[in-house]
Short mmCIF file of N, CA and C in Angstrom, two decimals:
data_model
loop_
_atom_site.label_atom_id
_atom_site.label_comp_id
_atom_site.label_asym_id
_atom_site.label_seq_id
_atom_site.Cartn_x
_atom_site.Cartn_y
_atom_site.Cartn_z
N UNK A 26 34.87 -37.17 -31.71
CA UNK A 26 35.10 -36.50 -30.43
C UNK A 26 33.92 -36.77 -29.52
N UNK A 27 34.39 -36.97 -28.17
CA UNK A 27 33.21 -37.29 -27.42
C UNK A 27 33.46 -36.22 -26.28
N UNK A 28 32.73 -35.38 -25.93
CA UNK A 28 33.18 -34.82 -25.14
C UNK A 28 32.28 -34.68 -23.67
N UNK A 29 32.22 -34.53 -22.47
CA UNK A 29 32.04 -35.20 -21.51
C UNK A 29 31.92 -33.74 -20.32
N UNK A 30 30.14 -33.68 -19.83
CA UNK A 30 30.10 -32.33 -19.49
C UNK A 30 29.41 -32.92 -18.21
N UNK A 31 29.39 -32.29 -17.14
CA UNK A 31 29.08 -32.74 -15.59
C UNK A 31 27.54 -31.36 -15.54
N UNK A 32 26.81 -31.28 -15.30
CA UNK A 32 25.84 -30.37 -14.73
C UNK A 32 26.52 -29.92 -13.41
N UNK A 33 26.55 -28.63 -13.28
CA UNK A 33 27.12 -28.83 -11.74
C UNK A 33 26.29 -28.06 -11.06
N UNK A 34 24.68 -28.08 -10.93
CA UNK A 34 23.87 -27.64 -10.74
C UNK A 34 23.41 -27.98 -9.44
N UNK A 35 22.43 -28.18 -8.45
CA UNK A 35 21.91 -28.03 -6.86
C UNK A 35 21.86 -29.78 -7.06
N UNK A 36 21.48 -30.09 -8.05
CA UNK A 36 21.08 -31.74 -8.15
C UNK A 36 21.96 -32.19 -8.82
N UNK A 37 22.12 -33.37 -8.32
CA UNK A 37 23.63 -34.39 -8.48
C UNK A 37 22.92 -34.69 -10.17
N UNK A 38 23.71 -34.69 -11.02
CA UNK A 38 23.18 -35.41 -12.37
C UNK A 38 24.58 -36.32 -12.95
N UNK A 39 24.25 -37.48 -14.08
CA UNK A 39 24.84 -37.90 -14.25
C UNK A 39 25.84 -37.21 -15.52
N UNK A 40 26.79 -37.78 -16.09
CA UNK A 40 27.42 -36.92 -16.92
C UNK A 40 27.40 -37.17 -18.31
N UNK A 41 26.81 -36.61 -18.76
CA UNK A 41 26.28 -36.37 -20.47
C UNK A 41 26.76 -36.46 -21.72
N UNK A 42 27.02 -37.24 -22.38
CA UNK A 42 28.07 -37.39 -23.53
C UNK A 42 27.51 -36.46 -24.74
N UNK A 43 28.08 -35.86 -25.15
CA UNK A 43 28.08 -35.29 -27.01
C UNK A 43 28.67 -35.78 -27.70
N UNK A 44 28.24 -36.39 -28.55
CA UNK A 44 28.94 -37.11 -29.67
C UNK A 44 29.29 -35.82 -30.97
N UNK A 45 30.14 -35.67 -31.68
CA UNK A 45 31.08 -34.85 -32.83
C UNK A 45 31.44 -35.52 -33.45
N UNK A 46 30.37 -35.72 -35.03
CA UNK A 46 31.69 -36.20 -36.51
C UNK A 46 33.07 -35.62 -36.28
N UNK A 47 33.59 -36.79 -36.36
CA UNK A 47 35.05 -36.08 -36.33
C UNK A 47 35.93 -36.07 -37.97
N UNK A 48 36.52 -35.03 -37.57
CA UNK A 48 37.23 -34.32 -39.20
C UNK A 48 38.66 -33.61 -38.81
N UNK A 49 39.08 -33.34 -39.66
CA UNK A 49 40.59 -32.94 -39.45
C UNK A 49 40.46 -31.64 -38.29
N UNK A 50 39.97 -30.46 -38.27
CA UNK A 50 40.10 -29.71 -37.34
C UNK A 50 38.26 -29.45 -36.98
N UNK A 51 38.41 -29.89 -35.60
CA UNK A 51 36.79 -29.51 -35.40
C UNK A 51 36.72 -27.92 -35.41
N UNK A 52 35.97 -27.16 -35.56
CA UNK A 52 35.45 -25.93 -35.13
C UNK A 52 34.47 -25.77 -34.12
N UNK A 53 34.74 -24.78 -32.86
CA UNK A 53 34.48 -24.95 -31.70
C UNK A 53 33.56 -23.34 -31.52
N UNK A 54 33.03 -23.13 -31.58
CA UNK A 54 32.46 -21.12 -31.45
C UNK A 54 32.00 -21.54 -29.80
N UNK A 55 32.17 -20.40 -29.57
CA UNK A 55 32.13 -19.66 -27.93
C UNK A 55 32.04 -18.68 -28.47
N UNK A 56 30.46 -18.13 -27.79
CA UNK A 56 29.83 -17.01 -28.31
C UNK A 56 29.16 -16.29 -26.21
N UNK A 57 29.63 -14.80 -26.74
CA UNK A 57 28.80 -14.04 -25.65
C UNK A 57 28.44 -12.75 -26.20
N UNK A 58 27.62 -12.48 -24.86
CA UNK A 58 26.57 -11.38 -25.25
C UNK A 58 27.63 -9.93 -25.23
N UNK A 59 28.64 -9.78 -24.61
CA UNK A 59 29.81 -8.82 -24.24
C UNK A 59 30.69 -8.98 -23.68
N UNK A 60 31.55 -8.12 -23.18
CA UNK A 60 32.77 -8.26 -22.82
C UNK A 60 32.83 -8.34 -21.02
N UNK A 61 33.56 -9.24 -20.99
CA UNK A 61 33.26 -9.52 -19.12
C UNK A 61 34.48 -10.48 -18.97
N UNK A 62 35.09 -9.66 -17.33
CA UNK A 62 36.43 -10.71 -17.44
C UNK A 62 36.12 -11.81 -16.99
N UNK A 63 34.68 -12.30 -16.39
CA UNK A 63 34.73 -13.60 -16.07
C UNK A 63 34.21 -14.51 -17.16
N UNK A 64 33.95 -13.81 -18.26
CA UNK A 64 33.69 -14.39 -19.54
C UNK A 64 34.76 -15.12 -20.08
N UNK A 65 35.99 -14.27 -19.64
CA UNK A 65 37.24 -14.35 -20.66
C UNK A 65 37.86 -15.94 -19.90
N UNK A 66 37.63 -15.60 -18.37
CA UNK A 66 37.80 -16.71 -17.73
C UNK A 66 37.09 -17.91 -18.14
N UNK A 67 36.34 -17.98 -18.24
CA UNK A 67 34.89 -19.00 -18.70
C UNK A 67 35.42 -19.94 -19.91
N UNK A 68 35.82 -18.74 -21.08
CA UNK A 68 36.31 -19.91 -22.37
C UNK A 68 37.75 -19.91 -21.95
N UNK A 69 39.11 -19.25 -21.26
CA UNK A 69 40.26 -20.04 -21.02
C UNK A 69 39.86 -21.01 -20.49
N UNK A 70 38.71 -21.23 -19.43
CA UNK A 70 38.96 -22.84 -18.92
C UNK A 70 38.31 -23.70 -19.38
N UNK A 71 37.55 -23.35 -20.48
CA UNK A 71 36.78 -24.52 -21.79
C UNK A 71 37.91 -24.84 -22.29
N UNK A 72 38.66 -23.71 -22.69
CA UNK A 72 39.48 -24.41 -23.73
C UNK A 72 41.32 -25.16 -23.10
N UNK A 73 41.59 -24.48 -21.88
CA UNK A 73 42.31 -25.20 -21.08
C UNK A 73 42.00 -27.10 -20.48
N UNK A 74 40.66 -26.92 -20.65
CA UNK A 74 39.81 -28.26 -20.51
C UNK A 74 40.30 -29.03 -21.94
N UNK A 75 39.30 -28.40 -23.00
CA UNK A 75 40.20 -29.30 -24.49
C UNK A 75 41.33 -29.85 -24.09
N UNK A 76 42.23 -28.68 -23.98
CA UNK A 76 43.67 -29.28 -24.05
C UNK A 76 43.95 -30.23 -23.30
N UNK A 77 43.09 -30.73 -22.34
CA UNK A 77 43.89 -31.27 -21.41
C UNK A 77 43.06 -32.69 -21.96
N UNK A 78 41.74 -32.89 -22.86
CA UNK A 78 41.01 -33.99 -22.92
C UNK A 78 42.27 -34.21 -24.13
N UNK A 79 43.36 -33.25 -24.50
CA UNK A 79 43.95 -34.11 -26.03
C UNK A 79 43.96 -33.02 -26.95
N UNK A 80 42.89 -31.84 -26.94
CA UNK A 80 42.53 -30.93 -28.35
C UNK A 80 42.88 -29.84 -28.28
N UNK A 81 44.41 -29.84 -28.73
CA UNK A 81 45.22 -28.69 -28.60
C UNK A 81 44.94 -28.15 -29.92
N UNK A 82 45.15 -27.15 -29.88
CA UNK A 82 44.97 -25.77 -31.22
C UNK A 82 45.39 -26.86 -32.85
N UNK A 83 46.11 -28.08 -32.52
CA UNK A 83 46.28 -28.66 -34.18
C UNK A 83 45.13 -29.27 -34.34
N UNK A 84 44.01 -29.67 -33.43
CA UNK A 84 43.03 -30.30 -33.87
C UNK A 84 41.71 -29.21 -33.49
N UNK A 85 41.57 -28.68 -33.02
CA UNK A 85 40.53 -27.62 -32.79
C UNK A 85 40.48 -26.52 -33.14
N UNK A 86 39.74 -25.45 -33.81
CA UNK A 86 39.86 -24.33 -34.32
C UNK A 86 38.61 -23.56 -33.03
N UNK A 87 38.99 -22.26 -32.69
CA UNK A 87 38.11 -21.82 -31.79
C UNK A 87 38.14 -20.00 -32.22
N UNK A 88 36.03 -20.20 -32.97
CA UNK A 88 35.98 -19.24 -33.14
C UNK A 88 35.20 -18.43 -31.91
N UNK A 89 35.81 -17.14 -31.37
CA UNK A 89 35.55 -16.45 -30.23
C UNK A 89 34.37 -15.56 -30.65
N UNK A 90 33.51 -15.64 -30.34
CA UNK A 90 32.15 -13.87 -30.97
C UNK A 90 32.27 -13.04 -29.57
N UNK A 91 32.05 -12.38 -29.75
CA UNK A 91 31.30 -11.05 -28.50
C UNK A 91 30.20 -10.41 -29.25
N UNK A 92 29.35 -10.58 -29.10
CA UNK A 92 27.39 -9.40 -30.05
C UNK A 92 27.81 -8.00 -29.63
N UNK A 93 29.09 -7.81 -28.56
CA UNK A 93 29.15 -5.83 -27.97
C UNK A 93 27.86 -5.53 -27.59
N UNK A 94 27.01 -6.59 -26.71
CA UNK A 94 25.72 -5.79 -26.44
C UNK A 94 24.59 -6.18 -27.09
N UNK A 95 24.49 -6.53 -27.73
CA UNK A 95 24.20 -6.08 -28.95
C UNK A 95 23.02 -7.12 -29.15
N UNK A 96 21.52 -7.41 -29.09
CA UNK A 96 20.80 -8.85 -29.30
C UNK A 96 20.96 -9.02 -30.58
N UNK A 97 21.02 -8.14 -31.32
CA UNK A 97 20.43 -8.21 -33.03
C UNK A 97 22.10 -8.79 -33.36
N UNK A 98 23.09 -8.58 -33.34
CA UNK A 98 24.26 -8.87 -33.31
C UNK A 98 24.85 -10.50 -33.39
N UNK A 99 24.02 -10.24 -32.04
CA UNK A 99 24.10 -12.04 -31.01
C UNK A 99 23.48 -13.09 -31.75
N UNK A 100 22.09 -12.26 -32.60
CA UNK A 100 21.37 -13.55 -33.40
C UNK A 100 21.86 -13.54 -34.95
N UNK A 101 22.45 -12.38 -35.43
CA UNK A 101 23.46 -12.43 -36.80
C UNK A 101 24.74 -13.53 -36.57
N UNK A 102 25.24 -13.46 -35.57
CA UNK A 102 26.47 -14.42 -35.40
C UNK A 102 25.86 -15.72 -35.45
N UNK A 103 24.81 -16.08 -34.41
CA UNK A 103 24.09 -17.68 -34.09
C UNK A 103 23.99 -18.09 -35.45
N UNK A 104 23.02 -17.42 -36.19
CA UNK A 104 22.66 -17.47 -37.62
C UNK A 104 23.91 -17.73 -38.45
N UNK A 105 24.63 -17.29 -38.18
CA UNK A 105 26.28 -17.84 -39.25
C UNK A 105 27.09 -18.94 -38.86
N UNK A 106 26.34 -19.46 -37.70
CA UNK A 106 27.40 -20.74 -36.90
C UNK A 106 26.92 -21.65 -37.94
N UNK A 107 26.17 -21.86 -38.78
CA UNK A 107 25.50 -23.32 -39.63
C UNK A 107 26.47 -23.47 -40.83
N UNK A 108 26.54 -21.99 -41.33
CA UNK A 108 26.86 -21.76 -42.65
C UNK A 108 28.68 -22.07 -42.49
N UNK A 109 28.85 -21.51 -41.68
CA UNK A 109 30.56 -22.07 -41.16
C UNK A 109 30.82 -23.04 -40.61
N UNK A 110 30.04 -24.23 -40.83
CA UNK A 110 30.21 -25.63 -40.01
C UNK A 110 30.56 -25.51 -39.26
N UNK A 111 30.28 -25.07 -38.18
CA UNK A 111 30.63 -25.07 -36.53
C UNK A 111 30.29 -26.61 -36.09
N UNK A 112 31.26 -27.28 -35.46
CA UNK A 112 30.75 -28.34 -35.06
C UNK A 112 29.98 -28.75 -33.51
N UNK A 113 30.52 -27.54 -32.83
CA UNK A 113 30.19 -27.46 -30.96
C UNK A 113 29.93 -25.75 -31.04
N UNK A 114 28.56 -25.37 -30.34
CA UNK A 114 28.45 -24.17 -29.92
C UNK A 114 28.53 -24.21 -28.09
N UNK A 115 29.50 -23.75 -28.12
CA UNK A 115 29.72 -22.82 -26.42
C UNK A 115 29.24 -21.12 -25.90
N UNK A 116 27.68 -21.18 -25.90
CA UNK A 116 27.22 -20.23 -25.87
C UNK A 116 27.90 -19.75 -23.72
N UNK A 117 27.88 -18.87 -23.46
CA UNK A 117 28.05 -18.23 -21.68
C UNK A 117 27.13 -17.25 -21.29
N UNK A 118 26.73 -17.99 -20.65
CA UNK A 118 25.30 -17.23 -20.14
C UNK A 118 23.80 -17.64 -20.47
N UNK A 119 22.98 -17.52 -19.49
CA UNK A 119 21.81 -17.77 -19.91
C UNK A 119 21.35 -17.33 -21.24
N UNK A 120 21.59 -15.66 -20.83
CA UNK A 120 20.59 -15.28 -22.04
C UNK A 120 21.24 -15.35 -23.79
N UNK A 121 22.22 -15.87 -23.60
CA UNK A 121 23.59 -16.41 -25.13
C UNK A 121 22.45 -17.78 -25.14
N UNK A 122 22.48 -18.60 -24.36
CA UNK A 122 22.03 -20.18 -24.80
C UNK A 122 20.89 -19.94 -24.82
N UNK A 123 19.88 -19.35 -24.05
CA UNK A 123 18.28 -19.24 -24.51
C UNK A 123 18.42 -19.09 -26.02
N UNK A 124 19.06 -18.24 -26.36
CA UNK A 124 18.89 -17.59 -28.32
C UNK A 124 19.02 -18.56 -29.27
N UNK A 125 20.48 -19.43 -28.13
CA UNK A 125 21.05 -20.36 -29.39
C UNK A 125 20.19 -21.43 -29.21
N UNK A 126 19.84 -21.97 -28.24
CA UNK A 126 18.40 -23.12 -27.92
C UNK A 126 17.09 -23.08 -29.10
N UNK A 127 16.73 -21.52 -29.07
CA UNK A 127 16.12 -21.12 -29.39
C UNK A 127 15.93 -21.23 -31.15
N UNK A 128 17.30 -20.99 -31.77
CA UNK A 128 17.11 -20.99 -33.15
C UNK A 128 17.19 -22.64 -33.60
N UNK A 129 17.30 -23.57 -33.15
CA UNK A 129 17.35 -24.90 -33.09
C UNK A 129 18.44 -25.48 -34.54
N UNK A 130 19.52 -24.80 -34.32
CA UNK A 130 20.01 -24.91 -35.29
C UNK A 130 20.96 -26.29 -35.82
N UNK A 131 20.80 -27.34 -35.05
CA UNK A 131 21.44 -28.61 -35.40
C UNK A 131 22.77 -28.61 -35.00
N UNK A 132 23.58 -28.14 -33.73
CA UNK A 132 24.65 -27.87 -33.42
C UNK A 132 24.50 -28.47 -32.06
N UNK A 133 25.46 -29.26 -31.82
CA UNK A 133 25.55 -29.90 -30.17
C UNK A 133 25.58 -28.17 -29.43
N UNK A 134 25.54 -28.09 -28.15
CA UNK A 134 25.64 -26.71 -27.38
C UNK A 134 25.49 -27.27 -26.07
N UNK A 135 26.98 -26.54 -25.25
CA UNK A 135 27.64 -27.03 -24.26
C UNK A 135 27.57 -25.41 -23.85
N UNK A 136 26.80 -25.31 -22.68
CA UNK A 136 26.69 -24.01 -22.32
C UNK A 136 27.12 -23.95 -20.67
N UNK A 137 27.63 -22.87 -20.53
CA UNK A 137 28.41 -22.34 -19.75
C UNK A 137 27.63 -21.13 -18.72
N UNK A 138 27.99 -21.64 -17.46
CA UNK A 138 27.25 -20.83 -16.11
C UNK A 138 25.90 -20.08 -16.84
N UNK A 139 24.89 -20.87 -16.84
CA UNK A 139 23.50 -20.90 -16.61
C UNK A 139 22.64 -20.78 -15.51
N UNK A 140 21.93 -19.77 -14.71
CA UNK A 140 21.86 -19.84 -13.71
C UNK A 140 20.41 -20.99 -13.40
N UNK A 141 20.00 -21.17 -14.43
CA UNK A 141 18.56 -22.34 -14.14
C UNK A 141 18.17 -23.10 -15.16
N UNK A 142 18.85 -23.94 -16.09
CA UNK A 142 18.24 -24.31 -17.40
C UNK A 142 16.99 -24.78 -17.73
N UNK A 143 16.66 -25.48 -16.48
CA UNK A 143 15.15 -25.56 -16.79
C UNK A 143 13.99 -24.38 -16.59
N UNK A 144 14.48 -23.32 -15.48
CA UNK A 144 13.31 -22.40 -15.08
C UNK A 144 13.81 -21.21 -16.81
N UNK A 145 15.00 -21.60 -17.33
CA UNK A 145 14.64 -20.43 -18.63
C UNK A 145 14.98 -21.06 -19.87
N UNK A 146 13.92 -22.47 -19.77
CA UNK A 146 13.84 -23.30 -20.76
C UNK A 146 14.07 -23.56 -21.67
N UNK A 147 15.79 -23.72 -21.44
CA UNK A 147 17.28 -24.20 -21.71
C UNK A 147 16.68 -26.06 -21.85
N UNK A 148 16.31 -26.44 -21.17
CA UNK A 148 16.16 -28.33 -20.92
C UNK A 148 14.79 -28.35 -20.47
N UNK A 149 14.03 -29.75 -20.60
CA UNK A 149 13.52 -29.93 -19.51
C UNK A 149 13.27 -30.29 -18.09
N UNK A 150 14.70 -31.18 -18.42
CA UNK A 150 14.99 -31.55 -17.24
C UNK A 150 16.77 -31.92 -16.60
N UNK A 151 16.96 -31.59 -15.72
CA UNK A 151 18.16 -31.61 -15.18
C UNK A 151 19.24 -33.49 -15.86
N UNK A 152 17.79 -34.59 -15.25
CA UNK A 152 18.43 -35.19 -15.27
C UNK A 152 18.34 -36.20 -16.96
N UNK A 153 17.61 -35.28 -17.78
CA UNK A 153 17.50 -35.36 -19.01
C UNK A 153 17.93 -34.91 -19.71
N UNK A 154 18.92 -33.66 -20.21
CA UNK A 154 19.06 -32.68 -21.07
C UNK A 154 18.80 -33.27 -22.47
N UNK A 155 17.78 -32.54 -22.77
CA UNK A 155 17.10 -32.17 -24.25
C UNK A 155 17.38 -31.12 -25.07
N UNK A 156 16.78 -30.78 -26.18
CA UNK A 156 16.97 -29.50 -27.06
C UNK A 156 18.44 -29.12 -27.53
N UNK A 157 19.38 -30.55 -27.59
CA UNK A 157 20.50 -30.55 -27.86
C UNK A 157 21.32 -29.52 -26.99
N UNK A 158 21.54 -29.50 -25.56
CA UNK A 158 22.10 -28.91 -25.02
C UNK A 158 22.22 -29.30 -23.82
N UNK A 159 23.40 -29.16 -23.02
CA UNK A 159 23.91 -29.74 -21.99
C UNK A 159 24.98 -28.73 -21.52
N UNK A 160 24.98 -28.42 -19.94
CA UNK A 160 26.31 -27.72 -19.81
C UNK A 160 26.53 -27.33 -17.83
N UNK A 161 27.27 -26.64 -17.66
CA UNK A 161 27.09 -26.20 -16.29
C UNK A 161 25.76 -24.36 -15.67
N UNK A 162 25.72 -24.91 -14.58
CA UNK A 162 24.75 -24.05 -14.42
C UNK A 162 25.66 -23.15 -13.21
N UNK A 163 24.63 -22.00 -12.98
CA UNK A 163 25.75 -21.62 -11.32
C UNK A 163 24.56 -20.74 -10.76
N UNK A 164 24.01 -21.87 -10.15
CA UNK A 164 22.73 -21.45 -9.32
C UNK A 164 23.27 -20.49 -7.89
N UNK A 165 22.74 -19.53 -7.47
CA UNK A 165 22.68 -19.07 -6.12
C UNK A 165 22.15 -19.37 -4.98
N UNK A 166 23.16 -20.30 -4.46
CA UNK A 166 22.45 -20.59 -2.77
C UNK A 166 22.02 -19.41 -2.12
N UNK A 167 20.67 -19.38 -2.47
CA UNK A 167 19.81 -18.21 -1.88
C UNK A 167 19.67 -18.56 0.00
N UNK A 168 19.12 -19.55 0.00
CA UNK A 168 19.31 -19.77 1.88
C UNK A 168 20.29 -19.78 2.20
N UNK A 169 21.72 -20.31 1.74
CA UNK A 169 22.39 -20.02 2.57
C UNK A 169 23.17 -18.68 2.39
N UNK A 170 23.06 -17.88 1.26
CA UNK A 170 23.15 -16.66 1.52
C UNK A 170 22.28 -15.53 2.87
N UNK A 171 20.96 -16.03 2.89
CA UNK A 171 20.53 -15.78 3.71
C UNK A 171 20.42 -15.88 5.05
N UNK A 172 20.87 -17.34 5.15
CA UNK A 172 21.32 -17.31 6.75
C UNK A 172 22.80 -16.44 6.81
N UNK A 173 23.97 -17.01 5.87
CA UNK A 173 25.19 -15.84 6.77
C UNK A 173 24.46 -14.54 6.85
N UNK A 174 23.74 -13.96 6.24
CA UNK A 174 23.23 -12.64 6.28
C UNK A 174 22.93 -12.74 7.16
N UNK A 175 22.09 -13.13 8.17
CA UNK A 175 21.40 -13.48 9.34
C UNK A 175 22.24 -13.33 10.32
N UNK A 176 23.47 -14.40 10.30
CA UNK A 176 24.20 -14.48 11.51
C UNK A 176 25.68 -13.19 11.45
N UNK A 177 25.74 -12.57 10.29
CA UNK A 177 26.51 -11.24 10.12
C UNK A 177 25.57 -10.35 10.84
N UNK A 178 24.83 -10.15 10.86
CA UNK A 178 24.13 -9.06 10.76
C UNK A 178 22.53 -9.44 11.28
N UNK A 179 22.73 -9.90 12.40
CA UNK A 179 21.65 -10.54 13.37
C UNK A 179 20.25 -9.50 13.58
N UNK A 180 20.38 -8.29 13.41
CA UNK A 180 19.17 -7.48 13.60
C UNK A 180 18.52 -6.80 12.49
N UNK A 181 18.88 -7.48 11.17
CA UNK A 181 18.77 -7.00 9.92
C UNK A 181 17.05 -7.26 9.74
N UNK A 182 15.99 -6.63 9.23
CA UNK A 182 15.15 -6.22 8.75
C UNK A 182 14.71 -6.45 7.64
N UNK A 183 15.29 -5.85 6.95
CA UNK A 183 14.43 -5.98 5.26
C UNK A 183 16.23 -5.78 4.32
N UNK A 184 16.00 -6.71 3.38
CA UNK A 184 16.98 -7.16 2.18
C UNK A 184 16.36 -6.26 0.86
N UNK A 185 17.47 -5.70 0.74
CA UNK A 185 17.44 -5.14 -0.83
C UNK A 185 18.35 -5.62 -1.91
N UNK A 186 17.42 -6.25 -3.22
CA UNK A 186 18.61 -7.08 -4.17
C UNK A 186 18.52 -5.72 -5.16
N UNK A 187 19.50 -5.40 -5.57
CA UNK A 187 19.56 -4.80 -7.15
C UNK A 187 20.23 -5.86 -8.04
N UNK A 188 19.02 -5.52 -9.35
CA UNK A 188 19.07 -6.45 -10.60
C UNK A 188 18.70 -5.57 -11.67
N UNK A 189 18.91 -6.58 -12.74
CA UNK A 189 18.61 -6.32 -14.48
C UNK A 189 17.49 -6.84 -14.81
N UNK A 190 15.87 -6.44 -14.80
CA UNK A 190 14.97 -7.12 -15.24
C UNK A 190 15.25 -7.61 -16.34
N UNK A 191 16.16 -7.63 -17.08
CA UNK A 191 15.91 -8.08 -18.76
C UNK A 191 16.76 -8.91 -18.75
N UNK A 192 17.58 -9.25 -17.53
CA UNK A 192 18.51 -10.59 -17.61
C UNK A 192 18.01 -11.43 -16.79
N UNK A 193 17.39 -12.86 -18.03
CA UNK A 193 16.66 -13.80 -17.02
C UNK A 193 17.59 -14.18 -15.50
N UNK A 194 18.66 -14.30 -16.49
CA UNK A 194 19.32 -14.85 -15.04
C UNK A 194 19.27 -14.39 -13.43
N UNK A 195 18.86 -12.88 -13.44
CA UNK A 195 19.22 -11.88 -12.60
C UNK A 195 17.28 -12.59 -11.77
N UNK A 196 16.38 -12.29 -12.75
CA UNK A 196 14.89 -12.38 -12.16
C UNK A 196 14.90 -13.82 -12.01
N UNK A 197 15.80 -14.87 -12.41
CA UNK A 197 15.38 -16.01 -11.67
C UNK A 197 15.88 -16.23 -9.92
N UNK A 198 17.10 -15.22 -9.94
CA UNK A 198 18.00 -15.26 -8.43
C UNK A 198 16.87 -14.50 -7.55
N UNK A 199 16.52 -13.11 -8.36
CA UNK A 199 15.55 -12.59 -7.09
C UNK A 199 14.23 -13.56 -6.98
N UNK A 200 13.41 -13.73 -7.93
CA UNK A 200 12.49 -14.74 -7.21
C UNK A 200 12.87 -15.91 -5.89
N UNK A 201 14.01 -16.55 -6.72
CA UNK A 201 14.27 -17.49 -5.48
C UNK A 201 14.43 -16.53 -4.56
N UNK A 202 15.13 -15.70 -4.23
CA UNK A 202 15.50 -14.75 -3.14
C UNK A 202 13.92 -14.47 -2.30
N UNK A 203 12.99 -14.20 -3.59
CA UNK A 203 11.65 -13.58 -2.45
C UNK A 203 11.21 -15.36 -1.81
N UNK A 204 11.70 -16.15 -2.12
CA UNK A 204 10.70 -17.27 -2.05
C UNK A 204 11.77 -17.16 -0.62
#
């Protein structure tokens, strides 16, 4: 299986191949931190994607996790992707692929809306992906959020973001935001 992932990040990159021993049914895990309907959205269109590269349910097995929250959870599941021959990890979300990056567990990992892979050292580089991982990102056009703000609302003053300090993703948007 070769499967074929675009960065769709601020910078044009080229598109990244993963190579997969192939075997009678690959095993595919898509793992998140909880329950979120744009999560649910996220792996229908991974796996609406399979189907359409060819890898309908007779050749792919797709195990789904949710941690419920949960970090200690999130790294009990990562930790069992080896032992169950997982052949592709589809972690969603930054802070899912930091963990799985993190345990370096010998598993291709195709990760899903990342908001910076290099600023939460996911890769080193955009147009390199390293650390066995490759995937889409979904950066926030902070200026041009800021200009419509501007031209909505022409006498506006001072911007207030509310965030999750403990979700990188959230403190990488407000920094760009203060910058």
């Amino acid at each position: 299986l070769m499967v074929l992932v675009t960065l769709g990040c601020e910078k044009k990159s080229e598109i990244q191949p993963v190579t997969i021993a192939p075997q009678k049914k690959l095993k595919i895990a898509l793992v998140q931190l909880s329950q979120n309907p744009s999560f649910t959205d996220m792996q229908e269109g991974f796996i609406a994607g399979m189907q359409e590269l060819g890898y309908d349910n007779d050749k792919v097995e797709y195990l789904q996790y949710d941690a419920g929250g949960s970090i200690f959870t999130l790294h009990h599941i990562l930790n069992s992707l080896e032992s169950q021959k997982v052949d592709l990890l589809v972690p969603l979300v930054t802070s899912v692929t930091q963990a799985a990056v993190s345990k370096e567990l010998g598993i291709p990992i195709i990760f899903i809306s990342v908001t910076d892979p290099v600023e939460a050292g996911i890769m080193a580089s955009l147009q390199t992906p390293d650390k066995n991982a490759t995937g889409t990102c979904n950066v926030v056009p902070m200026e041009e959020l800021f200009l419509l703000a501007k031209e909505l609302t022409p006498h506006i003053r001072s911007v207030g973001i509310l965030y999750d300090p403990s979700l990188p993703n959230s403190v990488i948007t407000v920094n760009r935001a203060k910058q």
